[in-house]
Coordinates of C-alpha atoms and ligand atoms in Angstrom, one line a residue:
M26 CA 123.2 116.0 85.2
Q27 CA 122.5 119.5 86.5
Q28 CA 120.9 119.8 89.9
L29 CA 117.2 120.6 89.8
D30 CA 116.2 124.1 91.2
F31 CA 113.9 122.7 93.9
I32 CA 116.5 120.3 95.5
G33 CA 118.4 122.9 97.5
P34 CA 115.3 124.4 99.2
A35 CA 113.7 120.9 99.7
R36 CA 116.9 119.6 101.4
D37 CA 117.1 122.7 103.6
L38 CA 113.5 122.0 104.7
A39 CA 114.2 118.4 105.4
E40 CA 117.2 119.2 107.5
D41 CA 115.6 122.1 109.4
L42 CA 115.0 120.5 112.8
S43 CA 113.8 123.9 114.1
F44 CA 110.9 124.0 111.7
S45 CA 111.4 127.6 110.6
Y46 CA 108.9 127.4 107.8
V47 CA 106.3 126.4 110.4
A48 CA 107.4 129.2 112.8
R49 CA 107.0 131.7 109.9
W50 CA 103.6 130.4 109.0
K51 CA 102.5 130.8 112.7
E52 CA 103.8 134.3 112.9
E53 CA 102.2 135.4 109.6
T54 CA 98.8 133.7 110.2
G55 CA 98.5 133.6 114.0
G56 CA 97.4 130.0 113.5
R57 CA 98.2 126.9 115.5
A58 CA 100.3 123.9 114.4
I59 CA 99.9 120.2 115.3
G60 CA 102.7 117.7 114.8
H61 CA 102.1 114.1 113.8
F62 CA 104.3 111.0 114.0
P63 CA 104.8 109.3 110.6
V64 CA 102.6 107.1 108.5
Y65 CA 98.9 108.1 108.4
V66 CA 96.9 110.9 109.8
P67 CA 93.7 112.4 108.3
Q68 CA 95.4 115.7 107.3
E69 CA 92.2 116.9 105.7
V70 CA 90.5 117.0 109.1
I71 CA 93.4 118.9 110.6
H72 CA 93.4 121.4 107.7
A73 CA 89.7 121.9 107.9
A74 CA 90.1 122.9 111.6
E75 CA 92.6 125.6 110.3
L76 CA 95.5 123.9 111.9
L77 CA 98.8 123.2 110.2
P78 CA 99.7 119.5 110.1
V79 CA 103.5 119.2 110.6
G80 CA 105.2 115.9 109.9
V81 CA 107.6 115.1 112.8
M82 CA 110.1 112.4 111.6
G83 CA 112.8 112.3 114.2
G84 CA 116.3 113.7 113.8
W85 CA 117.3 112.1 110.5
G86 CA 120.8 111.5 111.8
L87 CA 121.3 115.2 112.5
L88 CA 120.7 115.1 116.3
E89 CA 122.6 113.5 119.2
V90 CA 120.3 111.6 121.5
D91 CA 121.2 112.6 125.1
Y92 CA 118.0 113.2 127.1
A93 CA 115.6 110.8 125.4
D94 CA 117.5 107.7 126.7
S95 CA 116.2 108.6 130.2
R96 CA 112.6 108.1 129.0
V97 CA 112.7 105.2 126.5
Q98 CA 114.7 102.1 126.1
S99 CA 117.9 102.2 124.0
F100 CA 116.7 99.1 122.0
V101 CA 113.8 100.9 120.3
C102 CA 114.0 102.3 116.8
S103 CA 115.9 105.6 116.3
I104 CA 113.0 107.7 115.2
T105 CA 111.2 107.2 118.5
R106 CA 114.3 108.3 120.5
S107 CA 115.2 111.2 118.3
T108 CA 111.6 112.5 118.1
L109 CA 111.5 112.6 121.8
E110 CA 114.9 114.3 121.8
L111 CA 113.5 117.0 119.5
G112 CA 110.8 117.6 122.1
L113 CA 113.1 117.5 125.1
T114 CA 115.5 119.9 123.6
G115 CA 112.7 122.5 122.9
K116 CA 112.8 122.1 119.1
L117 CA 109.1 121.3 119.0
D118 CA 108.0 124.1 121.4
L119 CA 106.3 125.8 118.4
L120 CA 103.8 122.9 118.1
D121 CA 100.5 123.2 119.9
G122 CA 99.8 119.5 119.9
M123 CA 100.9 116.1 118.6
I124 CA 99.0 113.2 117.0
F125 CA 100.0 109.6 117.2
T126 CA 98.3 106.6 115.7
D127 CA 98.4 102.9 116.4
I128 CA 101.2 101.9 113.9
C129 CA 103.0 99.8 116.5
D130 CA 103.4 99.4 120.3
V131 CA 106.4 101.7 120.3
A132 CA 104.4 104.6 118.8
R133 CA 101.6 103.8 121.2
N134 CA 104.0 104.1 124.2
L135 CA 105.5 107.2 122.8
S136 CA 102.1 108.9 122.9
G137 CA 101.9 108.2 126.6
V138 CA 105.4 109.4 127.3
W139 CA 104.7 112.5 125.2
A140 CA 101.5 113.4 127.2
R141 CA 103.5 113.0 130.5
N142 CA 106.5 115.1 129.3
F143 CA 104.8 117.8 127.4
P144 CA 101.6 118.7 129.3
Q145 CA 101.4 122.1 127.5
M146 CA 100.6 120.2 124.2
Q147 CA 97.3 118.7 123.3
V148 CA 98.2 115.0 122.6
E149 CA 95.9 112.9 120.5
Y150 CA 95.9 109.2 119.8
L151 CA 93.9 108.0 116.8
H152 CA 92.8 104.4 117.0
L153 CA 92.5 103.0 113.5
P154 CA 90.6 99.8 112.8
Q155 CA 92.8 96.7 112.5
N156 CA 90.1 94.6 110.8
V157 CA 89.3 96.5 107.6
T158 CA 86.9 93.8 106.3
S159 CA 84.4 94.0 109.1
E160 CA 81.2 96.0 108.6
A161 CA 81.7 97.5 112.0
S162 CA 85.0 99.1 110.9
A163 CA 83.3 101.8 108.8
V164 CA 81.0 102.9 111.7
Y165 CA 83.9 102.8 114.1
L166 CA 86.4 104.7 112.0
K167 CA 83.9 107.5 111.1
R168 CA 83.2 107.9 114.9
E169 CA 86.9 108.0 115.6
L170 CA 87.3 110.7 112.9
E171 CA 84.4 112.6 114.4
R172 CA 86.0 112.4 117.8
L173 CA 89.3 113.7 116.4
K174 CA 87.5 116.5 114.6
G175 CA 85.9 117.6 117.9
R176 CA 89.3 117.6 119.7
L177 CA 90.9 119.6 116.9
E178 CA 88.1 122.1 117.0
R179 CA 88.8 122.5 120.7
L180 CA 92.5 123.2 119.9
S181 CA 91.9 125.7 117.1
G182 CA 88.6 127.2 118.3
V183 CA 87.3 126.8 114.8
E184 CA 84.1 124.8 114.1
V185 CA 84.6 122.4 111.2
D186 CA 81.6 122.2 108.8
E187 CA 80.9 120.0 105.8
D188 CA 82.0 122.7 103.3
S189 CA 85.3 123.2 104.9
L190 CA 86.0 119.5 105.1
Q191 CA 85.1 119.1 101.4
E192 CA 87.3 122.0 100.5
S193 CA 90.2 120.5 102.4
I194 CA 89.7 117.1 100.7
G195 CA 89.7 118.9 97.4
L196 CA 93.1 120.5 98.2
Y197 CA 94.6 117.2 99.3
N198 CA 93.3 115.6 96.2
Q199 CA 95.3 118.1 94.2
Q200 CA 98.4 117.3 96.2
R201 CA 97.8 113.6 95.6
E202 CA 97.4 114.1 91.9
L203 CA 100.8 115.9 91.7
L204 CA 102.5 113.3 93.8
E205 CA 101.1 110.7 91.4
R206 CA 102.8 112.6 88.6
V207 CA 106.0 112.4 90.6
Y208 CA 105.7 108.7 90.9
K209 CA 104.6 108.3 87.2
I210 CA 107.9 109.9 86.3
R211 CA 109.7 107.5 88.6
R212 CA 107.9 104.5 87.0
E213 CA 108.2 105.7 83.3
T214 CA 111.4 107.8 83.2
P215 CA 113.3 107.2 86.4
W216 CA 116.5 108.7 85.0
L217 CA 114.8 112.2 84.9
L218 CA 114.3 112.3 88.7
P219 CA 116.5 110.3 91.0
A220 CA 114.8 108.6 93.9
H221 CA 116.5 110.8 96.6
D222 CA 115.3 114.0 94.8
A223 CA 111.8 112.6 94.5
Y224 CA 111.9 111.8 98.2
L225 CA 112.8 115.4 99.1
L226 CA 109.9 116.7 96.9
V227 CA 107.5 114.6 98.9
R228 CA 109.1 115.3 102.2
A229 CA 108.6 119.1 101.8
A230 CA 105.0 118.4 102.6
A231 CA 105.9 117.8 106.3
H232 CA 106.8 121.4 106.8
M233 CA 104.5 123.3 104.4
P234 CA 100.8 124.1 104.3
V235 CA 99.2 122.0 101.6
E236 CA 98.5 125.1 99.5
D237 CA 102.3 125.9 99.4
H238 CA 103.2 122.3 98.7
I239 CA 100.9 122.2 95.8
G240 CA 102.6 125.2 94.2
F241 CA 106.0 123.8 95.0
L242 CA 105.2 120.4 93.5
R243 CA 103.7 121.9 90.4
R244 CA 106.9 123.9 89.7
A245 CA 109.1 121.0 90.4
V246 CA 107.1 118.6 88.2
E247 CA 107.2 121.0 85.3
E248 CA 110.9 121.4 85.7
V249 CA 111.5 117.7 85.7
E250 CA 109.1 117.0 82.8
G251 CA 111.0 119.6 80.7
R252 CA 114.4 118.0 81.3
S253 CA 116.3 115.5 79.3
A254 CA 118.8 112.9 80.6
K255 CA 120.2 109.6 79.4
A256 CA 118.7 106.3 80.7
R257 CA 121.0 103.9 82.5
D258 CA 121.0 100.2 82.4
N259 CA 119.7 99.9 86.0
I260 CA 117.4 97.3 87.3
R261 CA 113.9 98.3 88.5
V262 CA 113.1 97.7 92.1
L263 CA 110.4 98.3 94.7
L264 CA 111.8 99.7 98.0
M265 CA 109.9 98.2 100.9
G266 CA 110.2 98.9 104.6
P267 CA 111.0 102.6 105.3
F268 CA 107.4 103.6 106.0
C269 CA 108.1 105.2 109.4
E270 CA 111.7 105.9 110.3
Q271 CA 113.4 107.7 107.4
P272 CA 116.5 106.3 105.8
P273 CA 119.5 108.5 105.4
L274 CA 119.4 110.4 102.0
E275 CA 122.8 108.9 101.2
L276 CA 121.4 105.4 101.4
L277 CA 118.8 106.3 98.7
K278 CA 121.5 107.8 96.5
I279 CA 123.7 104.7 96.9
V280 CA 121.0 102.4 95.9
E281 CA 120.6 104.1 92.6
E282 CA 124.3 104.6 92.0
A283 CA 124.8 100.9 92.6
G284 CA 122.6 100.1 89.7
C285 CA 118.9 100.3 90.8
Y286 CA 116.0 102.4 89.8
V287 CA 113.6 102.7 92.7
V288 CA 110.3 102.8 90.7
D289 CA 108.0 102.7 93.7
D290 CA 108.5 102.7 97.4
E291 CA 107.0 102.8 100.9
L292 CA 108.6 106.1 101.8
L293 CA 106.4 108.7 103.5
P294 CA 103.2 106.7 102.8
G295 CA 100.9 109.1 104.6
Y296 CA 101.2 111.6 101.7
R297 CA 100.2 108.9 99.2
W298 CA 97.9 106.8 101.4
Y299 CA 94.9 106.5 99.0
T300 CA 95.2 104.8 95.6
S301 CA 92.8 107.4 94.1
S302 CA 91.3 110.7 95.0
V303 CA 88.9 110.9 97.9
P304 CA 85.4 111.6 96.6
T305 CA 84.0 115.1 97.2
D306 CA 80.4 114.4 96.5
G307 CA 79.2 112.6 99.6
N308 CA 79.6 113.1 103.4
A309 CA 83.2 114.1 103.9
L310 CA 84.0 111.9 106.9
E311 CA 82.3 108.9 105.3
S312 CA 84.4 109.5 102.1
L313 CA 87.6 109.6 104.2
T314 CA 86.5 106.4 106.1
Q315 CA 85.7 104.5 102.9
S316 CA 88.9 105.7 101.3
Y317 CA 90.9 104.5 104.3
L318 CA 89.2 101.1 104.3
E319 CA 88.9 100.5 100.6
R320 CA 91.5 102.5 98.8
A321 CA 94.6 102.4 101.0
R322 CA 98.0 101.3 99.7
L323 CA 99.7 98.2 101.0
S324 CA 101.4 98.9 104.4
S325 CA 102.9 97.0 107.2
V326 CA 101.1 99.1 109.7
R327 CA 97.6 98.5 108.3
F328 CA 95.8 95.2 108.0
P329 CA 95.4 94.7 104.2
K330 CA 92.2 93.7 102.4
K331 CA 94.2 91.5 100.1
R332 CA 96.7 89.0 101.6
R333 CA 100.1 90.5 101.9
R334 CA 101.7 87.7 99.7
E335 CA 99.3 88.5 96.8
A336 CA 99.5 92.3 97.3
I337 CA 103.3 92.5 97.0
L338 CA 103.3 90.5 93.8
D339 CA 100.5 92.7 92.3
W340 CA 102.4 95.8 93.3
L341 CA 105.6 94.5 91.7
K342 CA 103.7 93.9 88.5
E343 CA 102.0 97.3 88.4
A344 CA 105.4 99.0 89.0
G345 CA 107.1 96.9 86.4
A346 CA 109.8 96.1 88.9
S347 CA 112.0 93.0 88.7
G348 CA 113.1 92.8 92.3
V349 CA 112.5 94.1 95.8
L350 CA 114.9 95.9 98.1
F351 CA 113.8 95.6 101.7
C352 CA 115.1 98.4 103.7
S353 CA 114.0 98.1 107.4
A354 CA 114.8 100.4 110.3
K355 CA 116.7 98.7 113.0
F356 CA 114.2 97.4 115.7
C357 CA 111.2 98.2 113.5
E358 CA 109.0 95.2 114.3
P359 CA 106.2 95.8 111.7
A360 CA 108.8 95.9 108.9
L361 CA 110.7 92.9 110.2
Y362 CA 107.6 90.8 110.7
D363 CA 106.2 91.5 107.2
Y364 CA 109.6 90.9 105.6
V365 CA 109.2 87.2 106.5
L366 CA 105.8 87.0 104.7
Y367 CA 106.9 89.0 101.7
K368 CA 110.1 87.0 101.2
E369 CA 108.1 83.7 101.2
A370 CA 105.9 85.1 98.4
L371 CA 108.8 86.4 96.4
E372 CA 110.7 83.1 96.7
A373 CA 107.7 81.2 95.6
A374 CA 107.3 83.5 92.6
D375 CA 111.1 83.4 91.9
V376 CA 111.5 87.2 92.4
P377 CA 114.9 88.4 93.5
Y378 CA 115.1 90.4 96.7
M379 CA 117.6 91.6 99.3
H380 CA 117.3 93.0 102.8
L381 CA 119.2 95.9 104.4
E382 CA 118.8 97.4 107.8
F383 CA 119.4 101.0 108.5
E384 CA 119.3 103.5 111.4
E385 CA 119.3 107.3 111.5
K386 CA 122.9 107.6 112.7
M387 CA 124.3 105.4 110.0
S388 CA 127.4 107.0 108.5
T389 CA 129.2 104.5 106.4
F390 CA 127.6 103.2 103.3
E391 CA 130.3 101.3 101.5
S392 CA 129.1 97.9 102.6
V393 CA 125.6 98.9 101.4
R394 CA 127.0 99.8 98.0
M395 CA 128.7 96.5 97.7
Q396 CA 125.7 94.5 98.7
V397 CA 123.4 96.4 96.3
E398 CA 126.0 96.0 93.5
T399 CA 126.2 92.3 94.1
F400 CA 122.4 92.1 94.1
V401 CA 122.2 94.0 90.8
E402 CA 124.9 91.8 89.2
S403 CA 123.1 88.6 90.4
I404 CA 120.0 89.8 88.4
L405 CA 121.8 91.1 85.3
F406 CA 123.9 87.9 84.9
A407 CA 121.3 85.4 86.1
Ligands
SF4_509 S1 110.1 102.7 113.0 FE1 108.8 100.9 113.2 S2 108.9 100.3 115.4 FE2 109.6 102.4 115.2 S3 107.8 103.7 115.6 FE3 108.0 103.4 113.4 S4 106.7 101.6 112.9 FE4 107.1 101.6 115.2

C-alpha cells in the first residue's frame, strides 16, 4: 500500500527532540510555550492564555540517558528519565514552563525534581480529584482550574476571559471531532489506516498549535477516506496500557503485521480525553469540570465512575474487539495494577488477552512478533 502523504512530516515531528516546530512558532508569534507531561492537561485553558501547550513525551528511544540517572532512580519508567534528560541536555530550553498532573507518584516526584533543576521555568502541578463521584469534586476541580488559569495568566501576561475560553473550547472540540473521525476509520475500516500511522497523526498535536493540527488532521482524514485497500483477516483488539510512556513505533507496526487490528487504544489519551464535545453554552470552567468528571474515557490514572471491570467489557463491546492486548511500560505501576483487575474481568467473560511489557530503548521485536502471532492463532483456531 502506498505511504500516505502526511506520514513523513508526522514522523519527523514525533522524532524531533529539539521541538523545531515550537521554536518556529515562538519566533513568528513572540508567544510563550509551556510543556506538559503526558496524559491529561486542560489544553483549552493554556490556549486561552495564548500559550502553546507542548506535549513532552520523553526520548522515545532516540536519546541516551546519561545525566538524568544522577537525579532519579534507575528503576523508574523510561519516560521519566528521558524527559529529565531532555531538560538536562538543554533540549527543552525553549519552554517557558512545565505542567505535571497527579497521574502517579513518579510524575509527582518529577515535578519537584523539575522545579529544583530548572528554576527559570514556571512549574505547575495540577491536582486532579481522585474521587469523581463526590459532590465536592466539581467545586474542587473548578477551583483548581481557576488557580491554574491565574498562574498561566501570570506566565503569559494575558488575562483570560470567558469569551477566549469558549473560543478555545470550540477549537479543541473541532480537533476532538477530527480525532473521532480517525478512530471511526480505525473501528470501521482499519485496513485503510494502520495503527502506527493513526498514532503519528494524533501525536502531531504535541508539537503544533491546535489551529495547525486541525488543518493537518482534516487533510490527512480526507486523504485516508479517499483511499482504497484490501481488508486482511486480522483479529480486532483493544490496546490497553500505553497511556503515558510511548511505545516504540515498531512495536505498533509489529502488532498489526502479526495479525491484529488495533481498533481502539489508550495511546495519547489526553487528546481524546472526553467522550463527547465540551459544551460551549455554559460557564467555560464549569463545562470543563463537568466534562472531566462525567465524560472522561476509561484510564488507569483516573478513578472511574463505572467499575473498571465493567468499563473494559463495555469498551470492548463498543469497539467490536474480540481480544485485549495489554502493553505496559516497564515499571509503570498504574498500568500494572490495573492489568490485574482487567484480566480478572476478561477471564470471567472468557475474553482472550495477552500482556507485553515495553520500554523506550527496546530494539528487538522478534519475540513480540512471535507472542502476538501465537495469540492471534489461539483466537483464530479456538
Ligand atoms: S509511565 Fe507510568 S509510572 Fe511512569 S510516569 Fe507515566 S504513569 Fe507514571
